[in-house]
mmCIF file of N, CA and C in Angstrom:
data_model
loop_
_atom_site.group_PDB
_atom_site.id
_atom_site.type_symbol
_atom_site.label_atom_id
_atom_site.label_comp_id
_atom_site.label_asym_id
_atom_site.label_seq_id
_atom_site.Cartn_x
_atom_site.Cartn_y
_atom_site.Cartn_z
ATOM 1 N N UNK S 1 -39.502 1.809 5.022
ATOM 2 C CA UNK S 1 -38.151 1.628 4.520
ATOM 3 C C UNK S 1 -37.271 1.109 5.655
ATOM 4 N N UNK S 2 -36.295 0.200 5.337
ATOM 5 C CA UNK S 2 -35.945 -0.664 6.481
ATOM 6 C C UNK S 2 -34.326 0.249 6.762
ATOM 7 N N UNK S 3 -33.817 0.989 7.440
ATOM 8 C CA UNK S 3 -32.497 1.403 6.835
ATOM 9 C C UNK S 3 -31.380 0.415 7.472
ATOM 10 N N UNK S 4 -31.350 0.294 8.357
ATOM 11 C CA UNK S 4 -30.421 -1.023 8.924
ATOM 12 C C UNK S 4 -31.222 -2.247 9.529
ATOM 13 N N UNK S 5 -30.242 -3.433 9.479
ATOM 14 C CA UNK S 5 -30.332 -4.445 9.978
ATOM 15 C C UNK S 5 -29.496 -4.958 11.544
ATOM 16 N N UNK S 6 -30.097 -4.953 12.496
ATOM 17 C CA UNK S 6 -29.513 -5.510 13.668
ATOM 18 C C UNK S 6 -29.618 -6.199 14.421
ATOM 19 N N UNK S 7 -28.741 -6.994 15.070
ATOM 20 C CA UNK S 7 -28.445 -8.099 15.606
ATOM 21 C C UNK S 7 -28.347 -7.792 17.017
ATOM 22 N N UNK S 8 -29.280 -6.816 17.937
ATOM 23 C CA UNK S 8 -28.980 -6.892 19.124
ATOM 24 C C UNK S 8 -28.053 -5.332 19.575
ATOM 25 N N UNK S 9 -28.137 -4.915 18.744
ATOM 26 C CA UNK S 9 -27.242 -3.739 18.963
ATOM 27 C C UNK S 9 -27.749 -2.310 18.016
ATOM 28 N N UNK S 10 -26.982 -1.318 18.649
ATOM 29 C CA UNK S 10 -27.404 -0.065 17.869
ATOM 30 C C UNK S 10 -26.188 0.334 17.333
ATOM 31 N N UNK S 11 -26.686 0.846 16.130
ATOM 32 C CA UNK S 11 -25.747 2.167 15.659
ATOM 33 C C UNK S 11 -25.183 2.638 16.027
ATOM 34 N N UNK S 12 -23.908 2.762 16.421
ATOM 35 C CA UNK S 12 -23.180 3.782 17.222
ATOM 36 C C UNK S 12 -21.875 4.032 17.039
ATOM 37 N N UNK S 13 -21.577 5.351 17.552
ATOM 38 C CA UNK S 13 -19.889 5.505 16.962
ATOM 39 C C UNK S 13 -19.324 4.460 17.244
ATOM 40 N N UNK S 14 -18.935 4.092 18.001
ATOM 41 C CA UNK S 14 -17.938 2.796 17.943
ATOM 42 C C UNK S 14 -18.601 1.589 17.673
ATOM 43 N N UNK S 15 -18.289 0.698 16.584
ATOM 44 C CA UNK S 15 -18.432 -0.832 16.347
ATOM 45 C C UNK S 15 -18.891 -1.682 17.287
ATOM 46 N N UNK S 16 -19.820 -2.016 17.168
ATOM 47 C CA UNK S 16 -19.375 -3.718 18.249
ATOM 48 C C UNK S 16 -19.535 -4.561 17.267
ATOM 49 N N UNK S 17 -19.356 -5.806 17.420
ATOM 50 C CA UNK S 17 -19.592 -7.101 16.549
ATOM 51 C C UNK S 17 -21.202 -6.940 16.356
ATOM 52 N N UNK S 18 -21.464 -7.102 15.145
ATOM 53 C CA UNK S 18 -22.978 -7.783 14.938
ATOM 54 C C UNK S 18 -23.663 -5.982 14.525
ATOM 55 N N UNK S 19 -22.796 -5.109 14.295
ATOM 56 C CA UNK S 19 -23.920 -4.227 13.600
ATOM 57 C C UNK S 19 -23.550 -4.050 12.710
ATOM 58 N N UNK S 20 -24.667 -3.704 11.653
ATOM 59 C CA UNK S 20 -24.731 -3.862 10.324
ATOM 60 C C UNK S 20 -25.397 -2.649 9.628
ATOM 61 N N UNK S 21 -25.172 -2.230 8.436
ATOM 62 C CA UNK S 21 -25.816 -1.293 7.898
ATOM 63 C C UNK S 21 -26.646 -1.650 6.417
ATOM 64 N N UNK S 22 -27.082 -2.094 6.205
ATOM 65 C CA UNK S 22 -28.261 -2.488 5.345
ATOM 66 C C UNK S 22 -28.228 -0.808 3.983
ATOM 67 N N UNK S 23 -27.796 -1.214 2.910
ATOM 68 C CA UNK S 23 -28.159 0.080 2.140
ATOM 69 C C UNK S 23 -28.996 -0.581 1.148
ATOM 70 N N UNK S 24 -29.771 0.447 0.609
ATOM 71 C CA UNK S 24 -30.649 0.326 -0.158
ATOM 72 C C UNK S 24 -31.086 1.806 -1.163
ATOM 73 N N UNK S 25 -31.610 1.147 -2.263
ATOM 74 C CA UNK S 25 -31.554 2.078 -3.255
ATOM 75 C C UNK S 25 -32.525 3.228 -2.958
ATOM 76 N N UNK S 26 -33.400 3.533 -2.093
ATOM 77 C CA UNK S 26 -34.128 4.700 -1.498
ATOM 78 C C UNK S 26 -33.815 5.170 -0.515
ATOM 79 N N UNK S 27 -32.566 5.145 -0.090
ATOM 80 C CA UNK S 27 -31.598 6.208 0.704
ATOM 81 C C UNK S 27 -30.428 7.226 0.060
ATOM 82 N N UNK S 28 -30.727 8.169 0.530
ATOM 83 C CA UNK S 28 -29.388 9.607 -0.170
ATOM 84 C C UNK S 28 -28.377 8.462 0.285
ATOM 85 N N UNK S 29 -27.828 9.691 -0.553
ATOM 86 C CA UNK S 29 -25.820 9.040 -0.504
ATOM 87 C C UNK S 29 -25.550 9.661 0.710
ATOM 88 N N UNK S 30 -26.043 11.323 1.560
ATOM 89 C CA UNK S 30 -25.974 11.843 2.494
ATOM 90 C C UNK S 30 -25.722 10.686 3.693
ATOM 91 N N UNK S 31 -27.216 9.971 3.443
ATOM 92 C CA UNK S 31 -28.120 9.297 4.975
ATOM 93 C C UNK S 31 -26.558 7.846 5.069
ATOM 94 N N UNK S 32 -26.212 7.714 3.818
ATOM 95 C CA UNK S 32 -25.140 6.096 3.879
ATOM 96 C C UNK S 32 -24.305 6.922 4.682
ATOM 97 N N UNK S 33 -23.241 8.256 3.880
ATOM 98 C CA UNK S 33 -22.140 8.179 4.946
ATOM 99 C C UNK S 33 -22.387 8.474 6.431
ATOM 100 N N UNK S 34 -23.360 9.106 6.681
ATOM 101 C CA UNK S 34 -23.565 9.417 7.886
ATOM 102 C C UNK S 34 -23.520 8.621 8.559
ATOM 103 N N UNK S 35 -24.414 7.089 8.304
ATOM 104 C CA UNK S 35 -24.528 5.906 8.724
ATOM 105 C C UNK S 35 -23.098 5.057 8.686
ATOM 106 N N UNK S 36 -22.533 5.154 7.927
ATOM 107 C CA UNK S 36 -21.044 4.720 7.471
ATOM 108 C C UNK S 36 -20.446 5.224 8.627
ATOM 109 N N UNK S 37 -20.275 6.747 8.404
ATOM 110 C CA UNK S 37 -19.769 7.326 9.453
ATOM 111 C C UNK S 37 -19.334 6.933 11.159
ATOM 112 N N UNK S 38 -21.120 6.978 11.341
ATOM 113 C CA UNK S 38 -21.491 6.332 12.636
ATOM 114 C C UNK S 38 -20.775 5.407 12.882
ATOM 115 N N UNK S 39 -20.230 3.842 12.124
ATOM 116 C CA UNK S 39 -19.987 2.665 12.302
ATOM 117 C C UNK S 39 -18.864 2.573 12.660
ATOM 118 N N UNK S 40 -17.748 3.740 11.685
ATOM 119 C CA UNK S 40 -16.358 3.958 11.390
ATOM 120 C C UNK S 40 -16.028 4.967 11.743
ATOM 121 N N UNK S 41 -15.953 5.651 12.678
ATOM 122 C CA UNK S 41 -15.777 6.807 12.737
ATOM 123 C C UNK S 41 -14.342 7.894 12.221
ATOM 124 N N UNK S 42 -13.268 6.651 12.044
ATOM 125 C CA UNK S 42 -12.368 6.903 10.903
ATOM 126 C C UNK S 42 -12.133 6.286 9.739
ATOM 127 N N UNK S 43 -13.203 6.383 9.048
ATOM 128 C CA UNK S 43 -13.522 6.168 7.683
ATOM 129 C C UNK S 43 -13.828 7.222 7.214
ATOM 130 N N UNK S 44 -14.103 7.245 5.671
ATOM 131 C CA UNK S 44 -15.233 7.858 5.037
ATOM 132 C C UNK S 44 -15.656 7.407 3.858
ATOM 133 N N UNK S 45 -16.971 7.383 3.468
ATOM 134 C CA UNK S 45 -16.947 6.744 1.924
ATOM 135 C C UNK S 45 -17.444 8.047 1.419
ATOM 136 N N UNK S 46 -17.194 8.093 -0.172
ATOM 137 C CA UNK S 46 -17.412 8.829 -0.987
ATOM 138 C C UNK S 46 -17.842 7.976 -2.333
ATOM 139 N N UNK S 47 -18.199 9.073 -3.383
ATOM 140 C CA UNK S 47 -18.948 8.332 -4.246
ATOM 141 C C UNK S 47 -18.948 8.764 -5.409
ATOM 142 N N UNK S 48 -18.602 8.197 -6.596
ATOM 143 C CA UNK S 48 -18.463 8.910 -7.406
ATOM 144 C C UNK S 48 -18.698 8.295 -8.735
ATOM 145 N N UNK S 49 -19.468 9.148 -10.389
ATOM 146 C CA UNK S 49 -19.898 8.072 -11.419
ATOM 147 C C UNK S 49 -18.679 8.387 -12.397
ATOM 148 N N UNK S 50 -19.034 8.186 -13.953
ATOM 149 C CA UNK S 50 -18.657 8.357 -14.829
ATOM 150 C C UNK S 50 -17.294 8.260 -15.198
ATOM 151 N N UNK S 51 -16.653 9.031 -16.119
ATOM 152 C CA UNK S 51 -15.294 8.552 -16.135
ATOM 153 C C UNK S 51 -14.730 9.346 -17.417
ATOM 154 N N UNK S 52 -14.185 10.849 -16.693
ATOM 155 C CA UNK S 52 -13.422 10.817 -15.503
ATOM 156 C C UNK S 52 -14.450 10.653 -14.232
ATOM 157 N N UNK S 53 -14.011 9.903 -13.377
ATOM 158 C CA UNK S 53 -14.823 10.165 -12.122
ATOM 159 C C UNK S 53 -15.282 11.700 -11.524
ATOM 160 N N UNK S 54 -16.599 11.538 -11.055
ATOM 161 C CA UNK S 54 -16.804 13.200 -10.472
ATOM 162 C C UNK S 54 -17.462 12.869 -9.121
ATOM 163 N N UNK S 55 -17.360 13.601 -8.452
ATOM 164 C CA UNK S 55 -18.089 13.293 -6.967
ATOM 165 C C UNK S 55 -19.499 13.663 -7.258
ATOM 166 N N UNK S 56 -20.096 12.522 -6.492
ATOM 167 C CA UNK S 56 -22.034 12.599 -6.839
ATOM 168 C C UNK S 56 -22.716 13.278 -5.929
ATOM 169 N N UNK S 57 -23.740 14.370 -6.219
ATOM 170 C CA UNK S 57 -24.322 15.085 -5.102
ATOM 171 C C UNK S 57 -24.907 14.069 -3.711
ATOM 172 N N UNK S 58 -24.430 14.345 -2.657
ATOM 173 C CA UNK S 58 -24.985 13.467 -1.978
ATOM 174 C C UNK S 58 -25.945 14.019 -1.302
ATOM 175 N N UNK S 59 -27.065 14.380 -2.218
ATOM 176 C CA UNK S 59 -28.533 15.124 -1.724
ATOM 177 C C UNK S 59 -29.104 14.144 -2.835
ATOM 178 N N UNK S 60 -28.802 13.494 -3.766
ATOM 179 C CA UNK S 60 -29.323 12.576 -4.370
ATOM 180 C C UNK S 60 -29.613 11.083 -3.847
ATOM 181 N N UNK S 61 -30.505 10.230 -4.346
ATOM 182 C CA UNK S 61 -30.766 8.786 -3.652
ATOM 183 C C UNK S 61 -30.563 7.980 -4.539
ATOM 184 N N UNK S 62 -29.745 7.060 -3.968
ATOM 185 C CA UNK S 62 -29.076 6.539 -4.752
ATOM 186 C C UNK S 62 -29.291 5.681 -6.182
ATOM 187 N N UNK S 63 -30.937 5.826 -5.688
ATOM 188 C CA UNK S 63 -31.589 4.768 -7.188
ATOM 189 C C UNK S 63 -31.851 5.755 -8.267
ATOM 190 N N UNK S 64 -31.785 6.880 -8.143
ATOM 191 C CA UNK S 64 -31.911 8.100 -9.086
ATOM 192 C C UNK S 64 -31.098 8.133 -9.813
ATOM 193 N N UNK S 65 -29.589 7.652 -9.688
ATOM 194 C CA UNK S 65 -28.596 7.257 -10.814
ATOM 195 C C UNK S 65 -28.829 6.540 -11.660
ATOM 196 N N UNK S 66 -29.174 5.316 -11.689
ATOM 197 C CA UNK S 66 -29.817 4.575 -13.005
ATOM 198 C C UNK S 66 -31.105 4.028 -12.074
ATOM 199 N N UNK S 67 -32.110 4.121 -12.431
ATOM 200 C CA UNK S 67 -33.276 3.801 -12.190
ATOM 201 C C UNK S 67 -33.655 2.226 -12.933
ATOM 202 N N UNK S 68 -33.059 1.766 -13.774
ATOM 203 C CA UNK S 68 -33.003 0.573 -14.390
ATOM 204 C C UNK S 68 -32.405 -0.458 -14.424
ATOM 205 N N UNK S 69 -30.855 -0.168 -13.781
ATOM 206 C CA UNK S 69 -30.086 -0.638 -13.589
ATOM 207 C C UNK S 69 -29.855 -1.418 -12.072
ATOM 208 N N UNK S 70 -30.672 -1.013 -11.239
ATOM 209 C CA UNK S 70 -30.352 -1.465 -9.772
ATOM 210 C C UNK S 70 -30.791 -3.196 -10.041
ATOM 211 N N UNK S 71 -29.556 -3.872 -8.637
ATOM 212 C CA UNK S 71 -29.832 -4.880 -8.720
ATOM 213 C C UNK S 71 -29.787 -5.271 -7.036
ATOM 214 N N UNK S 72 -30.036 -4.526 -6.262
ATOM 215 C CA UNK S 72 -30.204 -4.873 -4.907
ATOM 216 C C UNK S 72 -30.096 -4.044 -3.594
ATOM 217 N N UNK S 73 -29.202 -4.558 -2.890
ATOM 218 C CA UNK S 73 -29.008 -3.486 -1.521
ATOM 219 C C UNK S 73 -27.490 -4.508 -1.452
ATOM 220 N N UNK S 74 -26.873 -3.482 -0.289
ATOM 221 C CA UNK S 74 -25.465 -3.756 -0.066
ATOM 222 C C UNK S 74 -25.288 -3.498 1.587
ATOM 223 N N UNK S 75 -24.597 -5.042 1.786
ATOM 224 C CA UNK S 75 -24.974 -4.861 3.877
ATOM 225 C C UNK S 75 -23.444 -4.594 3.958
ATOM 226 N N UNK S 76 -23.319 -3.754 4.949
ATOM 227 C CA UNK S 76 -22.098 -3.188 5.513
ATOM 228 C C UNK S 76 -22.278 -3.632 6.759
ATOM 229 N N UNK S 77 -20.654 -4.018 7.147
ATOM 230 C CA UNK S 77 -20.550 -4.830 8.265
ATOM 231 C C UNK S 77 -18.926 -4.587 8.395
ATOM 232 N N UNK S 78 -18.186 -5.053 9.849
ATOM 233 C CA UNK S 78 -16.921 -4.737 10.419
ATOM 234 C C UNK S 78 -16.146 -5.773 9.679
ATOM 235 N N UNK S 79 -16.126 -6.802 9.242
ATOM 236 C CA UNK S 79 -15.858 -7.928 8.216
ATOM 237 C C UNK S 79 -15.325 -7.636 7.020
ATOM 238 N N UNK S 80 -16.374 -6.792 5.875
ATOM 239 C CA UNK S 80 -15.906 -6.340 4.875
ATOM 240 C C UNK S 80 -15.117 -5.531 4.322
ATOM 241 N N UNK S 81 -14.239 -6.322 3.497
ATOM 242 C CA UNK S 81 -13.417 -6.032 3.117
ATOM 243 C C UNK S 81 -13.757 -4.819 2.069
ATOM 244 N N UNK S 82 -12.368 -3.710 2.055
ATOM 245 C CA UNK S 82 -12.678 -2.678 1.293
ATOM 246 C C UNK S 82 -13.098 -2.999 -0.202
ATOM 247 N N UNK S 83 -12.220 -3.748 -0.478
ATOM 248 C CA UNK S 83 -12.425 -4.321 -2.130
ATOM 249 C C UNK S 83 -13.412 -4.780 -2.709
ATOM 250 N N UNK S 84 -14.195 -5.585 -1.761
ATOM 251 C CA UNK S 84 -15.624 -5.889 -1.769
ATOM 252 C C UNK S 84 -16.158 -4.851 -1.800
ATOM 253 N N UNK S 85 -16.507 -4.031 -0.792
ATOM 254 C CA UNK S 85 -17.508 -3.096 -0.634
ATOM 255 C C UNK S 85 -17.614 -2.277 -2.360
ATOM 256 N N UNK S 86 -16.151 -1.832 -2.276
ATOM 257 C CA UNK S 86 -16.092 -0.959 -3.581
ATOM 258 C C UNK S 86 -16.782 -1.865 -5.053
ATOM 259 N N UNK S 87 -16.243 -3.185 -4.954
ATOM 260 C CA UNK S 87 -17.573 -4.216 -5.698
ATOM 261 C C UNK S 87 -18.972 -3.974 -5.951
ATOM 262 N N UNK S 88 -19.091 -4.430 -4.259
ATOM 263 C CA UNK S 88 -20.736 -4.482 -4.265
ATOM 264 C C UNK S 88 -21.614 -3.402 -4.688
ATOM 265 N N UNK S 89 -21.034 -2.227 -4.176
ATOM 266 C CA UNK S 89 -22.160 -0.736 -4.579
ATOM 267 C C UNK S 89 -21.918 -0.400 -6.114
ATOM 268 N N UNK S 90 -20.743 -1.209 -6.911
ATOM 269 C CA UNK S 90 -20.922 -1.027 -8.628
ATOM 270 C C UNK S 90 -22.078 -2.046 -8.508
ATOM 271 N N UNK S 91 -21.649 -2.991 -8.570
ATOM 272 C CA UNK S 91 -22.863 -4.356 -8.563
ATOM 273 C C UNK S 91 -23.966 -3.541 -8.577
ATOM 274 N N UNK S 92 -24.605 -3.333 -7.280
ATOM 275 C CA UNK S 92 -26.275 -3.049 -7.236
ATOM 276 C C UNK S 92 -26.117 -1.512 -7.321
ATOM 277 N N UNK S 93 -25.759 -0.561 -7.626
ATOM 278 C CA UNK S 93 -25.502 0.575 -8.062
ATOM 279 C C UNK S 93 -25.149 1.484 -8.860
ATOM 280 N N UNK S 94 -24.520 0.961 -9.289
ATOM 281 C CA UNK S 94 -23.662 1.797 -10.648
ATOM 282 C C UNK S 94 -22.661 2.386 -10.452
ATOM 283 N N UNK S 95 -22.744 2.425 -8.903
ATOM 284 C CA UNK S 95 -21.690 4.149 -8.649
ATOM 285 C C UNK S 95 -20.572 3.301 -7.794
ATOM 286 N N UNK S 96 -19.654 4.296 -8.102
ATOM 287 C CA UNK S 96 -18.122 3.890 -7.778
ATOM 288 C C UNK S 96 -17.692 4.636 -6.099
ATOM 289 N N UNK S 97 -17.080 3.470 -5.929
ATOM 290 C CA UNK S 97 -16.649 4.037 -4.195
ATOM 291 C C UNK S 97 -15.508 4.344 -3.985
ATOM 292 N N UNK S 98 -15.125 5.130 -3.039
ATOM 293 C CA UNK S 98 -13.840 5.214 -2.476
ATOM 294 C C UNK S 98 -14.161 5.126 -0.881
ATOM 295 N N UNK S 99 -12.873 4.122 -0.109
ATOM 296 C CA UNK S 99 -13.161 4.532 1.431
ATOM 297 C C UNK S 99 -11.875 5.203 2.064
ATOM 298 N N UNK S 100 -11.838 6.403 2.660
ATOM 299 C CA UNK S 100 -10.463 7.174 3.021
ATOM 300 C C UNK S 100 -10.658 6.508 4.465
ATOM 301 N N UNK S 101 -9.061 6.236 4.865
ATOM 302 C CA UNK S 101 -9.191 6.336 6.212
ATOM 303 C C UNK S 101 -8.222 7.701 6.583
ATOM 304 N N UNK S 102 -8.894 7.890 8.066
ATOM 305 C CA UNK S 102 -8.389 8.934 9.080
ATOM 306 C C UNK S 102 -6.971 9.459 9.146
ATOM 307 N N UNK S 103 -6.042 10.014 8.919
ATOM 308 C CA UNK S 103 -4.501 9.906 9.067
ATOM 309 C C UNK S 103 -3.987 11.038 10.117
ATOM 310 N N UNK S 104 -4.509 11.262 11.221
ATOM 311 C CA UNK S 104 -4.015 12.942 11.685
ATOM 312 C C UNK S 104 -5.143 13.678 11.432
ATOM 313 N N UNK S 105 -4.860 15.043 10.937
ATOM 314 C CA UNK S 105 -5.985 15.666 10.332
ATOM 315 C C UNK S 105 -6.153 15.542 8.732
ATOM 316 N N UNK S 106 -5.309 14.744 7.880
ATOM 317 C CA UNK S 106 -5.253 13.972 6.604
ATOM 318 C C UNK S 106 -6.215 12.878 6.875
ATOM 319 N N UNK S 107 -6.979 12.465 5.024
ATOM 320 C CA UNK S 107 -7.846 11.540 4.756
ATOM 321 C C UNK S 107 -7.159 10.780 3.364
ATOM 322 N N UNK S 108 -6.781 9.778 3.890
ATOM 323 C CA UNK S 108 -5.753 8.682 2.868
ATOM 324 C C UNK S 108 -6.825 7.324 2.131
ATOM 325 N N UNK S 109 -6.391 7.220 1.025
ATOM 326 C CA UNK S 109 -6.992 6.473 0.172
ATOM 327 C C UNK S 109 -6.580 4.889 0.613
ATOM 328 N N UNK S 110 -7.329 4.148 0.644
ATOM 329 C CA UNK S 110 -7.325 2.833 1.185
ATOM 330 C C UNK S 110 -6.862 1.966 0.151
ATOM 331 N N UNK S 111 -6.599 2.450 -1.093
ATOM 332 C CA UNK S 111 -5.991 1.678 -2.168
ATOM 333 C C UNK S 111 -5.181 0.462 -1.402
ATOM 334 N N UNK S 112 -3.746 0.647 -1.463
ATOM 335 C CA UNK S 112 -2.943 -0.442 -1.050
ATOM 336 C C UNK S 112 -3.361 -1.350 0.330
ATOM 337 N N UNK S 113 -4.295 -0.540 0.759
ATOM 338 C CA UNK S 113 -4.694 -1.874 2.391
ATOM 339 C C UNK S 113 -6.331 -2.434 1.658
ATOM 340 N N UNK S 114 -6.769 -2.683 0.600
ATOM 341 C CA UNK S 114 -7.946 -2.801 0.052
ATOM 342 C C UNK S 114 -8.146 -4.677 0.597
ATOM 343 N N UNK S 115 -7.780 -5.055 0.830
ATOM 344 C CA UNK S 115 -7.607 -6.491 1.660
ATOM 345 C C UNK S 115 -8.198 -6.811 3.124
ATOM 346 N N UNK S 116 -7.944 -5.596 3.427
ATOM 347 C CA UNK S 116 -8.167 -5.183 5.059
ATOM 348 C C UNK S 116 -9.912 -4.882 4.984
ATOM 349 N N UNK S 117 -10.351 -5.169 6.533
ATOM 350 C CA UNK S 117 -11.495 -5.477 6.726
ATOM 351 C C UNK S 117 -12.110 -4.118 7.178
ATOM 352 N N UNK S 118 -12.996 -3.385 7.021
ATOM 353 C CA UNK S 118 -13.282 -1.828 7.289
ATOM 354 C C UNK S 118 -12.858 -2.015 9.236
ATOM 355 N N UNK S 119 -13.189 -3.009 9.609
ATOM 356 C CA UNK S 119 -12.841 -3.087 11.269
ATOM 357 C C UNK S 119 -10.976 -2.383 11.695
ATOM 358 N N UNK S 120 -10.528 -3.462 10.452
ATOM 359 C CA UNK S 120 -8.795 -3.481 10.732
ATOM 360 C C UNK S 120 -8.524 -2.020 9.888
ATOM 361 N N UNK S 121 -9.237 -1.213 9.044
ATOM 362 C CA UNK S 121 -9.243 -0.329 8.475
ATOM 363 C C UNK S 121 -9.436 1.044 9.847
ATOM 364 N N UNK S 122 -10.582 0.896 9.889
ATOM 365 C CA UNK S 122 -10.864 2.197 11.435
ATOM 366 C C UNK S 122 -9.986 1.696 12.527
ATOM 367 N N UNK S 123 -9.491 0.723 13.187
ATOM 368 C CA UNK S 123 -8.364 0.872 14.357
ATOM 369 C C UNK S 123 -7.506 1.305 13.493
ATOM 370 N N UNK S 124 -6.849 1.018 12.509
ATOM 371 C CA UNK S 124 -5.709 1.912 12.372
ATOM 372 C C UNK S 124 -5.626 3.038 12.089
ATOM 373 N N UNK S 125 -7.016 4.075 11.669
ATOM 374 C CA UNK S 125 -7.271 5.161 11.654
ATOM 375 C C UNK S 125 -7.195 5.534 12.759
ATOM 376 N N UNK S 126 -7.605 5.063 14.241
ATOM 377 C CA UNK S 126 -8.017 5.362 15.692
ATOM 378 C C UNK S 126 -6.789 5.298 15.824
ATOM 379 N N UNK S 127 -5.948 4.294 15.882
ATOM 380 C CA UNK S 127 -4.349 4.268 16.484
ATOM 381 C C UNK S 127 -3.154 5.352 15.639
ATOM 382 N N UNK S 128 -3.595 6.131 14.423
ATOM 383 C CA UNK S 128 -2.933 6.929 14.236
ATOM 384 C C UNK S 128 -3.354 8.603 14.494
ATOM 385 N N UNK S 129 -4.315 8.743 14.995
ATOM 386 C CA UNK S 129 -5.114 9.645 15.754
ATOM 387 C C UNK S 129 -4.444 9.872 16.905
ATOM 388 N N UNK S 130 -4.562 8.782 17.562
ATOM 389 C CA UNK S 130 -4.249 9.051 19.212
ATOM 390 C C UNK S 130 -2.774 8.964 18.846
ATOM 391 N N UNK S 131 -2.165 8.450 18.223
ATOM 392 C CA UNK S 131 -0.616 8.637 18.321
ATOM 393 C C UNK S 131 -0.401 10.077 17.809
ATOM 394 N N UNK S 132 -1.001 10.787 16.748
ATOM 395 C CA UNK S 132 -0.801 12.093 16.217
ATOM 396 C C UNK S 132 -0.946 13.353 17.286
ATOM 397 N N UNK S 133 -2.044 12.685 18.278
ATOM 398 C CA UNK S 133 -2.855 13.467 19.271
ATOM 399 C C UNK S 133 -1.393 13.591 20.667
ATOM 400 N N UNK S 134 -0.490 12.485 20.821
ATOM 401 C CA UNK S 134 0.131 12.728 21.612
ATOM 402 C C UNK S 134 1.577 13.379 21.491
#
């Protein structure tokens, strides 16, 4: 199972250009945010089906939601835009996203900055951290 794709670089809390996270339908929802996590470290994604929306066990993998329905994998990268992302994982998934960013010790819904690139998304989580922090 391939879980990321990289260009010269590792996983790691902080970003550099060129890493990527490769998801795919035989990974928990656990193993993504963690990996999410890692990339963004003021982010978070969450996940959720149906409607009303409910939060999805994330001890589940993700092709276990519709087993019939998958139509791919979804690459995460410092580029993509929130609006996309929340796209792509209905696309090849079924399941619905949310990405919070960081606010203090608050986690704010990315609704109105959904334009913004998860990169321009986590510095401004980081720059309202350290400003909260001082």
């Amino acid at each position: 199972m391939k879980e990321s794709r990289k260009k010269n670089t590792k996983l790691t809390a902080n970003i550099s250009e060129g890493d990527e996270l490769l998801i795919n339908q035989t990974m928990k929802f656990s193993f993504v945010q963690q990996k999410f996590n890692e990339l963004f470290p003021y982010l978070k994604i969450e996940f959720y089906k149906g409607n009303p929306k409910r939060p999805i066990n994330t001890d589940l993998i993700l092709g276990e939601l519709h087993p019939h329905k998958l139509k791919g994998s979804v690459l995460i990268n410092e580029t993509c835009r929130v609006k996309d992302l929340e796209v792509s994982f209905y696309e090849a998934f079924k399941v619905a996203v949310k990405i919070l960013r960081k606010s203090g010790e608050s986690w704010l819904e990315t609704r109105l900055t959904g334009d913004w690139s998860l990169c321009q998304q986590n510095n401004q989580g980081k720059e309202i951290c350290v400003f909260v922090k001082h």
